Amino acid sequence: MNAIRAEGLVKHYGEVRALDGLDLTVPEGTVLGLLGPNGAGKTTSVRIITTLLKPDSGHIEVNGIDVLRHPDQVRRIIGVSGQYAAVDEYLTGHENLEMIGRLYHLGKRKARARAEELLERFNLTDAAKRTVKTYSGGMRRRLDLAGALVISPPVIVLDEPTTGLDPRSRLGMWDVISERVRAGATLLLTTQYLEEADQLADNIVVIDHGRAIAQGTPDELKREVGGERLEVTLGSRAEAQSAQEILTKVCASEAIIDEAAHRVHAPVTRGSWALIEAVRQFDAAGIEPVDIGIHRASLDDVFMKLTGQAPAEPSTEQEVAA
Amino acid sequence: MSAVAMALQDGWVVAKRNLTKIKRIPDLLIFSTIQPIMFVLLFAYVFGYAIPTQGVNYREYLMPGIFVQTVAFGAGITAIGLAEDLQKGMVDRFRSLPMSRAAVLIGRTTSDLLNNVFVVTVMSLTGLIVGWRIHTDIGRALLGYVLLLTFAYAMSWISAYIGLSVKSVEVAQSAGFIWMFPLTFLSNAFVPTGNMPTFLRTVAEWNPISSMVLSLRDLWGNAGQERGTGLPAEHPYLLACGWIALILVIFVPLAISRYREAASR
């Protein structure tokens, strides 16, 4: 069953077409990463799914409930955390979570107990009795995410949950998020960080100008866009030129040379075979590579190719050991 | 749980949250009482000698006017509070929760009402110091306060509608208050309407503020001989209650529907 199903969502803001017939499906218990540059329509989609905004047209269901017809029922089963930490800065961390629990109608005692549990889980126990005004940005984000998990909702929607966090806090957030997914929750998350989508998402939808322009698992997307390439770094320019001839033959495709870096690369289909064959021929020709390996396209390449824009933060290219 | 019970329960959770802010920043409360105290003193001592009121001491005449003006301005903070919640994303947070759609507004108007109760108390003391007295019985005295606070509560809903309609806290800070100057000054709150040109006098007499002020003067025994003309002069209670009901009937649904559609940024 699909936990989230959106069909043909269209939303205009005046002249701007924020969503242009977006379709999305998130099977129960999976994580969908919604990826796209700024202004692609990520936040608009999230606001529609979480009942905050009505689309101009289209259909949207969460756990089989029509969001437009029964928003109240949907609010009872979703947990939401937005792009800007929506916590009350004049309340303490504990008071914030207790208030959210009360508004989910947990009752006073349960709301308090749950607040304490979450504060502990998010490493905020020491700060529980301090007003949020004194919290760092990372602490606010954590508290906001905790707010989304107060009822252990079956469907969680997070809009750029780790934007602006330091790497350690980000890892901590990923931990908690994965834990909820292992417990059976369905998650839709928007992000500009490809690494985040790669780590957390089972499926990725890349959107741009309000439309899905690609979808698949992270691996599928990488394969579709870049495939693999064989890359060799040599000790001298002369060696690089000889290597270019060898690689062109082995890979059956024109090898590209970066003369300054003494580096040569060519696209391959049968990666491991090409690597072994190339090593053999280098050996026979008396060439000793400084570095040799198969490189797979990263989600950065995917993003660049599909949207023509660099992602928010470069992540290092992944090397596949051969 | 019925819709009404849920609205009240959730509304109280939100009201407590709003009051916590006042508890943490007591300056807010202190500054909201300085202006009314200043008004009492300025009007009593500066205008008091220049404005003739027949059959009553000006300070006695003035106090009900200042009370009504003060709670009207006090209701203006509802706009600021809601605009701030909207701007900071709190309204989004609330709207994504399965709580009553009226709760944020009920909570805000309730906490602002309690704020007004405090201000009215401080003002009553100031009034007593400058020589204002209630000359009727305890029943009518209390009735006057109840009417005053009910009016304050109704005004809060107009203010709520404004707060949810403007784009930022800064705009709310002026949009929430600017219209109250003509509303409160074009009335019998500070000067008798008798000497106004006919057109202004008619507007002033039918002004809800005037009906409120006249009601309070009658209930507290602060009325002079001159009370205006026609229906507003003869039935101030009827008009005051009518205005309060009309404001609530129009602005409660308007504000709630604004809240439902409100989008931050």
Coordinates of C-alpha atoms in Angstrom, one line a residue, chain A:
Chain A
M1 CA 0.0 0.0 0.0
N2 CA 1.1 3.6 -0.6
A3 CA 1.4 5.8 2.4
I4 CA 1.5 8.9 0.3
R5 CA 0.0 9.2 -3.1
A6 CA -0.2 12.4 -5.0
E7 CA -1.5 12.8 -8.5
G8 CA -1.2 15.8 -10.8
L9 CA -0.6 18.4 -8.2
V10 CA -0.7 22.0 -9.6
K11 CA -0.2 25.1 -7.6
H12 CA 0.2 28.7 -8.7
Y13 CA 1.5 31.6 -6.7
G14 CA 0.2 34.5 -8.9
E15 CA 2.1 34.1 -12.2
V16 CA 4.5 31.5 -10.8
R17 CA 3.7 27.9 -11.4
A18 CA 5.2 26.3 -8.3
L19 CA 3.9 22.8 -9.0
D20 CA 3.2 21.7 -12.5
G21 CA 1.4 18.4 -12.4
L22 CA 3.5 16.6 -9.7
D23 CA 3.0 12.9 -9.1
L24 CA 4.5 11.2 -6.1
T25 CA 4.1 7.8 -4.5
V26 CA 5.7 6.6 -1.3
P27 CA 5.1 3.0 -0.4
E28 CA 4.4 2.2 3.3
G29 CA 7.5 1.8 5.4
T30 CA 9.9 3.4 2.8
V31 CA 11.7 6.7 2.6
L32 CA 11.3 9.0 -0.4
G33 CA 13.9 11.7 -0.9
L34 CA 12.5 14.8 -2.7
L35 CA 15.5 16.4 -4.3
G36 CA 15.7 19.7 -6.2
P37 CA 17.2 23.1 -6.4
N38 CA 15.8 26.1 -4.5
G39 CA 12.4 27.1 -5.8
A40 CA 11.8 23.7 -7.5
G41 CA 8.6 23.2 -5.5
K42 CA 9.8 21.0 -2.6
T43 CA 8.3 23.1 0.2
T44 CA 5.1 23.6 -1.7
S45 CA 4.7 19.9 -2.1
V46 CA 5.3 19.4 1.6
R47 CA 2.8 22.0 2.6
I48 CA 0.2 20.4 0.5
I49 CA 0.8 16.9 1.9
T50 CA 0.7 18.2 5.4
T51 CA -2.7 20.0 4.9
L52 CA -1.2 23.5 5.2
L53 CA -1.9 24.4 1.6
K54 CA -4.6 23.5 -0.9
P55 CA -3.5 22.7 -4.5
D56 CA -5.2 24.4 -7.4
S57 CA -5.9 20.9 -8.8
G58 CA -4.8 17.3 -8.2
H59 CA -5.4 14.5 -5.8
I60 CA -3.6 13.7 -2.6
E61 CA -3.9 10.8 -0.2
V62 CA -2.1 9.9 3.0
N63 CA -2.7 6.3 4.2
G64 CA -5.7 6.2 2.0
I65 CA -7.3 9.3 3.5
D66 CA -8.1 12.1 1.1
V67 CA -6.1 15.1 2.4
L68 CA -8.3 17.7 0.8
R69 CA -11.5 16.2 2.2
H70 CA -10.4 15.0 5.6
P71 CA -7.5 17.1 6.7
D72 CA -8.3 16.6 10.4
Q73 CA -7.9 12.8 10.0
V74 CA -4.6 13.3 8.2
R75 CA -3.3 15.6 11.0
R76 CA -3.8 12.8 13.5
I77 CA -1.4 10.5 11.7
I78 CA 1.4 12.8 10.5
G79 CA 4.4 14.3 12.1
V80 CA 5.8 17.4 10.5
S81 CA 9.0 19.3 10.8
G82 CA 9.5 22.4 8.7
Q83 CA 12.4 24.2 7.1
Y84 CA 12.5 26.9 9.8
A85 CA 12.5 25.5 13.3
A86 CA 8.9 26.3 14.5
V87 CA 9.5 26.1 18.3
D88 CA 8.4 28.7 20.7
E89 CA 11.4 30.5 22.0
Y90 CA 9.8 31.8 25.2
L91 CA 9.0 28.3 26.3
T92 CA 11.5 25.8 27.6
G93 CA 12.3 22.7 25.5
H94 CA 10.1 20.6 27.8
E95 CA 7.2 23.0 27.7
N96 CA 7.3 23.1 23.9
L97 CA 7.0 19.3 23.6
E98 CA 4.4 19.0 26.3
M99 CA 2.3 21.6 24.5
I100 CA 2.5 19.7 21.3
G101 CA 1.5 16.5 23.2
R102 CA -1.5 18.3 24.7
L103 CA -2.5 19.5 21.3
Y104 CA -2.4 15.9 20.0
H105 CA -4.7 15.3 22.9
L106 CA -2.4 12.9 24.7
G107 CA -3.5 14.1 28.1
K108 CA -1.4 16.0 30.6
R109 CA 0.5 13.1 32.1
K110 CA 1.2 11.2 28.9
A111 CA 2.3 14.5 27.2
R112 CA 4.8 15.1 30.0
A113 CA 6.2 11.6 29.9
R114 CA 6.6 11.7 26.2
A115 CA 8.3 15.1 26.3
E116 CA 10.9 13.7 28.7
E117 CA 11.5 10.6 26.6
L118 CA 12.1 12.7 23.5
L119 CA 14.3 15.2 25.2
E120 CA 16.5 12.3 26.3
R121 CA 16.5 10.7 22.9
F122 CA 17.6 14.0 21.3
N123 CA 20.2 14.8 23.9
L124 CA 18.3 17.8 25.2
T125 CA 17.7 16.7 28.8
D126 CA 20.3 19.1 30.2
A127 CA 18.6 22.0 28.3
A128 CA 15.0 20.8 29.1
K129 CA 14.3 23.6 31.6
R130 CA 16.0 26.4 29.6
T131 CA 14.0 28.6 27.3
V132 CA 14.6 27.9 23.6
K133 CA 15.9 31.4 23.2
T134 CA 19.1 30.2 24.7
Y135 CA 19.4 27.2 22.3
S136 CA 21.8 26.9 19.5
G137 CA 20.5 26.5 15.9
G138 CA 21.2 22.7 16.1
M139 CA 19.4 22.3 19.3
R140 CA 16.3 24.1 17.9
R141 CA 16.3 21.8 14.9
R142 CA 16.5 18.8 17.1
L143 CA 13.7 20.1 19.3
D144 CA 11.6 20.8 16.1
L145 CA 12.2 17.3 14.9
A146 CA 11.3 15.9 18.3
G147 CA 8.0 17.8 18.0
A148 CA 7.3 15.9 14.8
L149 CA 7.7 12.6 16.6
V150 CA 5.6 13.2 19.7
I151 CA 2.9 10.7 18.8
S152 CA 5.3 8.3 16.9
P153 CA 3.3 9.1 13.8
P154 CA 3.1 6.4 11.0
V155 CA 3.8 9.1 8.4
I156 CA 6.6 11.6 8.8
V157 CA 7.2 14.6 6.6
L158 CA 10.4 16.5 7.0
D159 CA 11.3 19.6 5.0
E160 CA 15.1 20.0 4.9
P161 CA 15.6 18.5 8.4
T162 CA 19.3 19.0 8.6
T163 CA 19.9 22.3 6.7
G164 CA 22.4 24.4 8.7
L165 CA 23.5 21.6 11.0
D166 CA 27.0 20.7 11.7
P167 CA 28.1 17.2 10.4
R168 CA 27.9 15.6 13.9
S169 CA 24.4 16.8 14.5
R170 CA 23.4 15.7 11.1
L171 CA 24.6 12.2 11.7
G172 CA 22.7 12.2 15.0
M173 CA 19.5 13.3 13.1
W174 CA 20.0 10.6 10.5
D175 CA 20.2 8.1 13.3
V176 CA 16.9 9.1 14.9
I177 CA 15.2 9.3 11.5
S178 CA 16.4 5.8 10.5
E179 CA 15.3 4.4 13.8
R180 CA 11.7 5.6 13.1
V181 CA 11.8 4.1 9.6
R182 CA 13.0 0.7 11.0
A183 CA 10.1 0.9 13.4
G184 CA 7.8 0.9 10.3
A185 CA 7.2 4.6 9.7
T186 CA 6.9 6.1 6.2
L187 CA 9.1 9.1 5.6
L188 CA 9.1 11.8 3.0
L189 CA 12.0 14.2 3.2
T190 CA 13.1 17.1 1.1
T191 CA 16.8 17.9 1.0
Q192 CA 19.4 19.7 -0.9
Y193 CA 22.1 17.4 0.4
L194 CA 22.6 14.5 -2.0
E195 CA 24.6 12.6 0.6
E196 CA 21.5 12.8 2.9
A197 CA 19.2 11.4 0.2
D198 CA 21.8 8.8 -0.7
Q199 CA 22.0 7.7 3.0
L200 CA 18.4 7.7 4.0
A201 CA 16.2 7.4 0.9
D202 CA 15.0 4.2 -0.7
N203 CA 13.7 6.2 -3.6
I204 CA 14.5 9.6 -4.9
V205 CA 12.4 12.0 -7.0
V206 CA 14.2 14.9 -8.5
I207 CA 12.0 17.8 -9.1
D208 CA 12.6 21.0 -11.0
H209 CA 10.1 23.7 -12.0
G210 CA 7.4 21.9 -10.1
R211 CA 7.7 18.7 -12.0
A212 CA 9.4 15.3 -11.4
I213 CA 12.2 15.1 -13.9
A214 CA 13.7 11.8 -12.7
Q215 CA 13.0 9.1 -10.2
G216 CA 14.4 5.8 -9.0
T217 CA 16.7 4.4 -6.3
P218 CA 19.9 6.3 -5.7
D219 CA 21.8 3.6 -7.6
E220 CA 19.5 3.6 -10.6
L221 CA 19.7 7.3 -10.9
K222 CA 23.5 7.3 -10.8
R223 CA 23.7 4.6 -13.4
E224 CA 21.2 6.3 -15.6
V225 CA 23.1 9.5 -15.6
G226 CA 26.7 8.7 -15.4
G227 CA 27.4 5.0 -15.5
E228 CA 30.9 4.0 -14.6
R229 CA 34.2 5.3 -15.9
L230 CA 37.8 3.9 -15.7
E231 CA 40.2 6.5 -14.5
V232 CA 44.0 6.3 -14.4
T233 CA 46.6 8.8 -13.0
L234 CA 50.1 8.5 -14.4
G235 CA 53.5 9.7 -13.3
S236 CA 54.4 11.7 -16.5
R237 CA 52.8 13.3 -19.5
A238 CA 54.4 10.8 -21.9
E239 CA 53.0 7.9 -19.9
A240 CA 49.6 9.6 -19.9
Q241 CA 49.7 9.8 -23.7
S242 CA 50.5 6.1 -24.0
A243 CA 47.8 5.3 -21.4
Q244 CA 45.3 7.2 -23.5
E245 CA 45.9 4.9 -26.5
I246 CA 45.6 1.8 -24.3
L247 CA 42.4 3.0 -22.6
T248 CA 40.8 4.0 -25.9
K249 CA 41.4 0.4 -27.2
V250 CA 40.3 -1.4 -24.0
C251 CA 37.2 0.7 -23.4
A252 CA 36.3 0.9 -27.1
S253 CA 35.6 4.6 -26.6
E254 CA 37.7 7.7 -27.0
A255 CA 39.6 8.2 -23.7
I256 CA 39.9 11.8 -22.4
I257 CA 43.2 13.1 -21.2
D258 CA 43.9 15.8 -18.6
E259 CA 47.5 16.5 -19.5
A260 CA 48.3 18.8 -16.6
A261 CA 47.1 16.2 -14.1
H262 CA 48.5 13.3 -16.1
R263 CA 45.0 11.8 -15.8
V264 CA 43.1 9.7 -18.3
H265 CA 39.5 8.5 -18.2
A266 CA 37.0 6.7 -20.4
P267 CA 33.5 5.4 -19.9
V268 CA 33.1 1.6 -19.4
T269 CA 30.3 -0.8 -19.4
R270 CA 32.0 -3.9 -18.1
G271 CA 34.0 -2.2 -15.4
S272 CA 35.9 -5.0 -13.7
W273 CA 36.9 -6.7 -17.0
A274 CA 38.1 -3.4 -18.4
L275 CA 40.1 -2.7 -15.3
I276 CA 41.9 -6.1 -15.4
E277 CA 42.6 -5.8 -19.1
A278 CA 43.9 -2.3 -18.8
V279 CA 46.3 -3.3 -15.9
R280 CA 47.6 -6.2 -18.1
Q281 CA 48.4 -3.9 -21.0
F282 CA 50.0 -1.2 -18.8
D283 CA 52.2 -3.9 -17.4
A284 CA 53.1 -5.2 -20.8
A285 CA 54.0 -1.6 -21.9
G286 CA 56.0 -1.0 -18.8
I287 CA 53.7 1.7 -17.5
E288 CA 53.1 1.9 -13.7
P289 CA 50.0 3.9 -12.8
V290 CA 50.0 6.1 -9.7
D291 CA 46.3 5.5 -9.2
I292 CA 43.8 3.4 -11.1
G293 CA 40.1 2.7 -10.4
I294 CA 36.5 2.6 -11.5
H295 CA 34.5 5.7 -10.5
R296 CA 30.8 5.7 -10.3
A297 CA 28.7 8.9 -10.9
S298 CA 27.7 10.5 -7.6
L299 CA 24.3 12.0 -7.0
D300 CA 26.1 15.3 -7.5
D301 CA 26.6 14.4 -11.2
V302 CA 22.9 13.3 -11.3
F303 CA 21.8 16.7 -9.9
M304 CA 24.1 18.6 -12.2
K305 CA 23.1 16.8 -15.3
L306 CA 19.3 16.9 -14.6
T307 CA 18.9 20.4 -13.3
G308 CA 21.9 22.2 -14.7
Q309 CA 22.7 23.5 -11.3
A310 CA 25.3 22.6 -8.7
P311 CA 23.9 21.1 -5.5
A312 CA 24.1 22.9 -2.2
E313 CA 27.2 21.2 -1.0
P314 CA 29.7 19.1 -2.8
S315 CA 30.1 15.6 -1.6
T316 CA 33.0 13.5 -2.6
E317 CA 32.9 11.2 -5.5
Q318 CA 32.5 7.6 -4.5
E319 CA 35.1 5.2 -5.5
V320 CA 34.2 1.6 -6.1
A321 CA 36.9 -0.8 -5.2
A322 CA 37.5 -3.2 -8.0

